[in-house]
DNA sequence: CGCCCAGTTGAGCGACTTCAAAATATGTGG
DNA sequence: CCACATATTTTGAAGTCGCTCAACTGGGCG
């Protein structure tokens, strides 16, 4: 029996249902051993600020975290929403500093990985290194999909597309059954993710509700017709590399 | 004298003015040795198609290449514009397949690097590996800036922001003096990059011309007042990691 | 109970699109 | 080097999507 099963598994959800088969028990053990601290945070708490050097990356075990950029008027644009199993700012390791802020959306449980430990992994574990690299490129693929969403989709489709992505990510780690999941975002947050005002988000959510595709209430999302929702925004989850 | 100076330097512009000091002569030599082929391509030629597995990555030596995604109606959204010195689809190595198309904009000179060769580098050259990883994350940082551009800026500022980025990238590899550079993009291309119609691009370019900030003609861009242009769109190039 | 934040709704406006046509470059073959 | 064909740029007019501003509703919590 792989000894990973015997320990508290911090990285149990890391790349789960992605390409997990490539992660050997030894690599997993090395990754677990590189964690310096596991801690809990409150909701709406700033974890890292744009520009400052970082020496530690954050892996999300429970809860929701977002990354965002501010314009000069303080208006936010979200660039990512992270769910359990995401290595939120692993890119800070090769980059050395972040070009965006990182903050929790909900109360969360996170694991801290010092970059010194990652140096060790990089030098000794090429397979693990490639997998870590892969995970940062998964984020880049999501960025591209966000660019497409903002550049080519209208308001309803943007929202639909956003929820399709979140649903697919949550399902991969067992937090969605394909129709229901928790998502602690306000309509203002959705606006900051989809590049529109919260007022218009509200109207478009009503439309999605009336078309019986999607319902949002009190931080819970109910997707009544996932296939139709995906059709609406031409959603294809292959960029998430789920299922191999 | 480093022996890199003695050879035809394929990667002379790779991360030039970025963090080049970290790339040792041996690493550089190993990188050069991993190239299987250098070839020229015509303008507007498809290099890689979304979805198909790739076994080789493309480094751009001369010319311009873009990456884009299509919606169901065939409308394109560019997700990146590459200039000489860019490792265009290095992310295809950890990912295994691409989630977007790659095509030349102008006639180009490219170097092909088989992924097998990269396996060798990954196993034996941690510093080089970290630098290659870094370069793919620079692309991700640019993606984030594009998300911000599309989500938070109006039409004029989007165009200004796009040109500010291209100018900064070209200057880093010596292809812009801060005011003039070649850029073989049509107004339709600009529209596909900035998420708007070519008609509106045309009108906004006129506005930028009338405000004496920027001029575009026959594939040549002239920036009359870079500082003002940057102010217009709140542009801060620090995400490009130029100069350090 | 009353406050505050999130959600909801309406009216009017402005930015950008759509559709259409004309003007100007660019490229090609003779 | 010209004539022709094609691509790109430019301009106008009308329509629509999403924004702004403003007010009101409702739920959670001290």
Coordinates of C-alpha atoms in Angstrom, one line a residue, chain A residues 17-216:
Chain A
X17 CA -8.5 13.8 -11.9
X18 CA -5.9 15.6 -14.0
X19 CA -2.7 13.7 -14.6
X20 CA -2.3 12.3 -11.2
X21 CA -1.0 9.0 -12.5
X22 CA 2.3 10.7 -13.2
X23 CA 2.8 11.6 -9.6
X24 CA 4.7 8.8 -7.8
X25 CA 4.4 8.1 -4.1
X26 CA 8.0 9.4 -3.6
X27 CA 7.3 12.6 -5.5
X28 CA 4.1 13.1 -3.4
X29 CA 6.0 12.4 -0.2
X30 CA 8.7 15.0 -1.2
X31 CA 6.0 17.5 -2.0
X32 CA 4.2 16.9 1.4
X33 CA 7.6 17.2 3.1
X34 CA 8.2 20.6 1.6
X35 CA 5.2 22.2 3.4
X36 CA 6.3 24.4 6.2
X37 CA 3.0 25.3 7.7
X38 CA -0.7 24.6 7.4
X39 CA -3.0 27.3 8.6
X40 CA -6.5 28.7 8.4
X41 CA -7.5 32.1 7.3
X42 CA -10.6 34.2 7.5
X43 CA -12.7 35.2 4.5
X44 CA -11.8 38.3 2.5
X45 CA -8.2 38.4 3.7
X46 CA -5.3 39.6 1.7
X47 CA -2.6 36.9 1.4
X48 CA -0.1 38.5 -1.0
X49 CA 0.3 42.0 -2.5
X50 CA 1.3 42.8 -6.1
X51 CA 4.9 43.7 -6.5
X52 CA 6.3 42.4 -3.2
X53 CA 8.9 39.6 -3.4
X54 CA 7.5 36.3 -2.1
X55 CA 9.5 33.4 -0.6
X56 CA 6.6 31.1 -0.1
X57 CA 3.8 29.7 -2.2
X58 CA 0.3 28.9 -1.2
X59 CA -1.6 25.7 -1.8
X60 CA -5.3 25.8 -1.2
X61 CA -6.8 22.9 0.8
X62 CA -10.2 24.2 1.6
X63 CA -12.1 27.3 0.7
X64 CA -11.9 29.8 -2.2
X65 CA -9.2 32.2 -3.1
X66 CA -9.0 34.8 -5.9
X67 CA -6.3 36.7 -7.7
X68 CA -7.0 40.2 -9.0
X69 CA -5.5 43.4 -10.3
X70 CA -6.6 46.9 -9.5
X71 CA -6.9 49.8 -11.9
X72 CA -6.0 53.3 -10.9
X73 CA -9.5 53.9 -9.6
X74 CA -9.4 50.9 -7.4
X75 CA -11.7 48.9 -9.6
X76 CA -10.8 45.2 -9.5
X77 CA -10.4 42.7 -12.3
X78 CA -10.3 39.2 -11.1
X79 CA -7.8 37.1 -13.1
X80 CA -8.4 33.7 -11.3
X81 CA -10.7 32.0 -8.9
X82 CA -9.1 29.1 -7.1
X83 CA -10.7 26.0 -5.6
X84 CA -9.3 23.3 -3.3
X85 CA -6.5 21.5 -4.9
X86 CA -5.1 24.6 -6.6
X87 CA -1.5 25.7 -6.1
X88 CA -2.6 29.3 -6.0
X89 CA 0.6 31.2 -6.5
X90 CA 3.2 28.6 -7.4
X91 CA 4.1 30.9 -10.3
X92 CA 5.6 33.2 -7.7
X93 CA 8.4 30.7 -7.3
X94 CA 10.0 31.1 -10.8
X95 CA 8.9 34.7 -11.0
X96 CA 10.1 35.9 -7.6
X97 CA 7.4 38.4 -7.2
X98 CA 3.7 38.7 -8.1
X99 CA 2.1 41.0 -10.5
X100 CA -1.3 40.8 -8.8
X101 CA -2.9 40.5 -5.4
X102 CA -4.1 37.3 -3.8
X103 CA -7.0 37.2 -1.3
X104 CA -9.3 34.7 0.2
X105 CA -13.0 34.7 -0.8
X106 CA -14.1 32.5 2.0
X107 CA -12.6 31.1 5.2
X108 CA -9.8 28.8 3.9
X109 CA -7.2 26.3 4.9
X110 CA -3.9 26.7 3.2
X111 CA -0.5 25.1 3.1
X112 CA 2.6 27.2 2.8
X113 CA 5.5 25.9 0.7
X114 CA 8.8 27.8 1.0
X115 CA 10.6 28.4 -2.2
X116 CA 13.8 27.0 -0.8
X117 CA 12.1 23.6 -0.5
X118 CA 11.1 23.9 -4.1
X119 CA 14.7 24.5 -5.1
X120 CA 15.4 21.1 -3.7
X121 CA 12.6 19.5 -5.6
X122 CA 13.6 21.2 -8.8
X123 CA 17.2 19.9 -8.5
X124 CA 16.2 16.3 -7.6
X125 CA 12.8 15.5 -8.9
X126 CA 12.4 16.2 -12.6
X127 CA 9.0 14.4 -12.9
X128 CA 7.6 16.3 -10.0
X129 CA 9.1 19.5 -11.4
X130 CA 7.4 18.9 -14.7
X131 CA 4.1 18.3 -12.9
X132 CA 4.4 21.5 -10.9
X133 CA 5.3 23.3 -14.1
X134 CA 2.2 21.7 -15.7
X135 CA 0.0 23.0 -12.9
X136 CA 1.1 26.6 -13.5
X137 CA 0.4 26.2 -17.2
X138 CA -3.1 25.0 -16.4
X139 CA -3.6 28.4 -14.8
X140 CA -2.2 30.0 -18.0
X141 CA -4.7 27.9 -20.1
X142 CA -7.5 29.2 -17.9
X143 CA -6.2 32.8 -18.3
X144 CA -6.5 32.3 -22.1
X145 CA -10.1 31.1 -21.7
X146 CA -10.8 34.2 -19.6
X147 CA -9.4 36.3 -22.4
X148 CA -11.6 34.6 -24.8
X149 CA -14.6 35.0 -22.5
X150 CA -14.0 38.8 -22.1
X151 CA -13.2 39.4 -25.7
X152 CA -15.7 37.4 -27.6
X153 CA -18.8 36.6 -25.4
X154 CA -21.7 38.8 -24.5
X155 CA -22.9 39.3 -20.9
X156 CA -25.1 36.2 -20.5
X157 CA -22.5 33.9 -22.2
X158 CA -19.7 35.4 -20.0
X159 CA -21.5 34.5 -16.9
X160 CA -22.5 31.0 -18.2
X161 CA -18.9 30.4 -19.2
X162 CA -17.6 31.4 -15.8
X163 CA -20.0 29.0 -14.0
X164 CA -19.2 26.2 -16.5
X165 CA -15.5 26.6 -15.6
X166 CA -16.0 26.7 -11.9
X167 CA -18.3 23.7 -12.1
X168 CA -15.8 21.6 -14.0
X169 CA -13.0 22.5 -11.6
X170 CA -15.1 21.7 -8.6
X171 CA -16.3 18.4 -10.0
X172 CA -12.7 17.3 -10.6
X173 CA -12.1 17.6 -6.8
X174 CA -15.5 16.2 -5.8
X175 CA -17.1 19.4 -4.8
X176 CA -19.8 19.4 -7.5
X177 CA -22.1 16.7 -8.6
X178 CA -22.7 18.5 -11.9
X179 CA -25.7 20.5 -10.7
X180 CA -25.0 21.9 -7.2
X181 CA -22.1 23.5 -5.5
X182 CA -21.1 26.1 -3.0
X183 CA -19.5 29.3 -4.3
X184 CA -19.1 32.2 -1.9
X185 CA -19.2 35.0 -4.5
X186 CA -21.3 38.1 -4.4
X187 CA -22.7 39.6 -7.6
X188 CA -20.1 42.3 -7.3
X189 CA -17.4 39.6 -7.3
X190 CA -19.0 38.1 -10.4
X191 CA -18.9 41.5 -12.0
X192 CA -15.2 41.8 -11.2
X193 CA -14.6 38.4 -12.7
X194 CA -16.6 38.9 -15.9
X195 CA -15.7 42.5 -16.6
X196 CA -19.2 44.0 -16.0
X197 CA -21.1 45.8 -13.4
X198 CA -22.9 44.1 -10.6
X199 CA -26.2 45.6 -11.8
X200 CA -25.9 43.9 -15.1
X201 CA -24.8 40.7 -13.5
X202 CA -28.0 40.8 -11.6
X203 CA -30.1 41.2 -14.7
X204 CA -28.3 38.5 -16.5
X205 CA -28.6 36.1 -13.6
X206 CA -32.3 36.7 -13.7
X207 CA -32.3 35.8 -17.4
X208 CA -30.4 32.6 -16.7
X209 CA -32.9 31.8 -13.9
X210 CA -35.9 32.5 -16.1
X211 CA -34.4 30.4 -18.9
X212 CA -34.1 27.7 -16.2
X213 CA -30.4 27.1 -16.7
X214 CA -28.9 28.4 -13.5
X215 CA -29.8 29.6 -10.1
X216 CA -27.7 31.4 -7.5

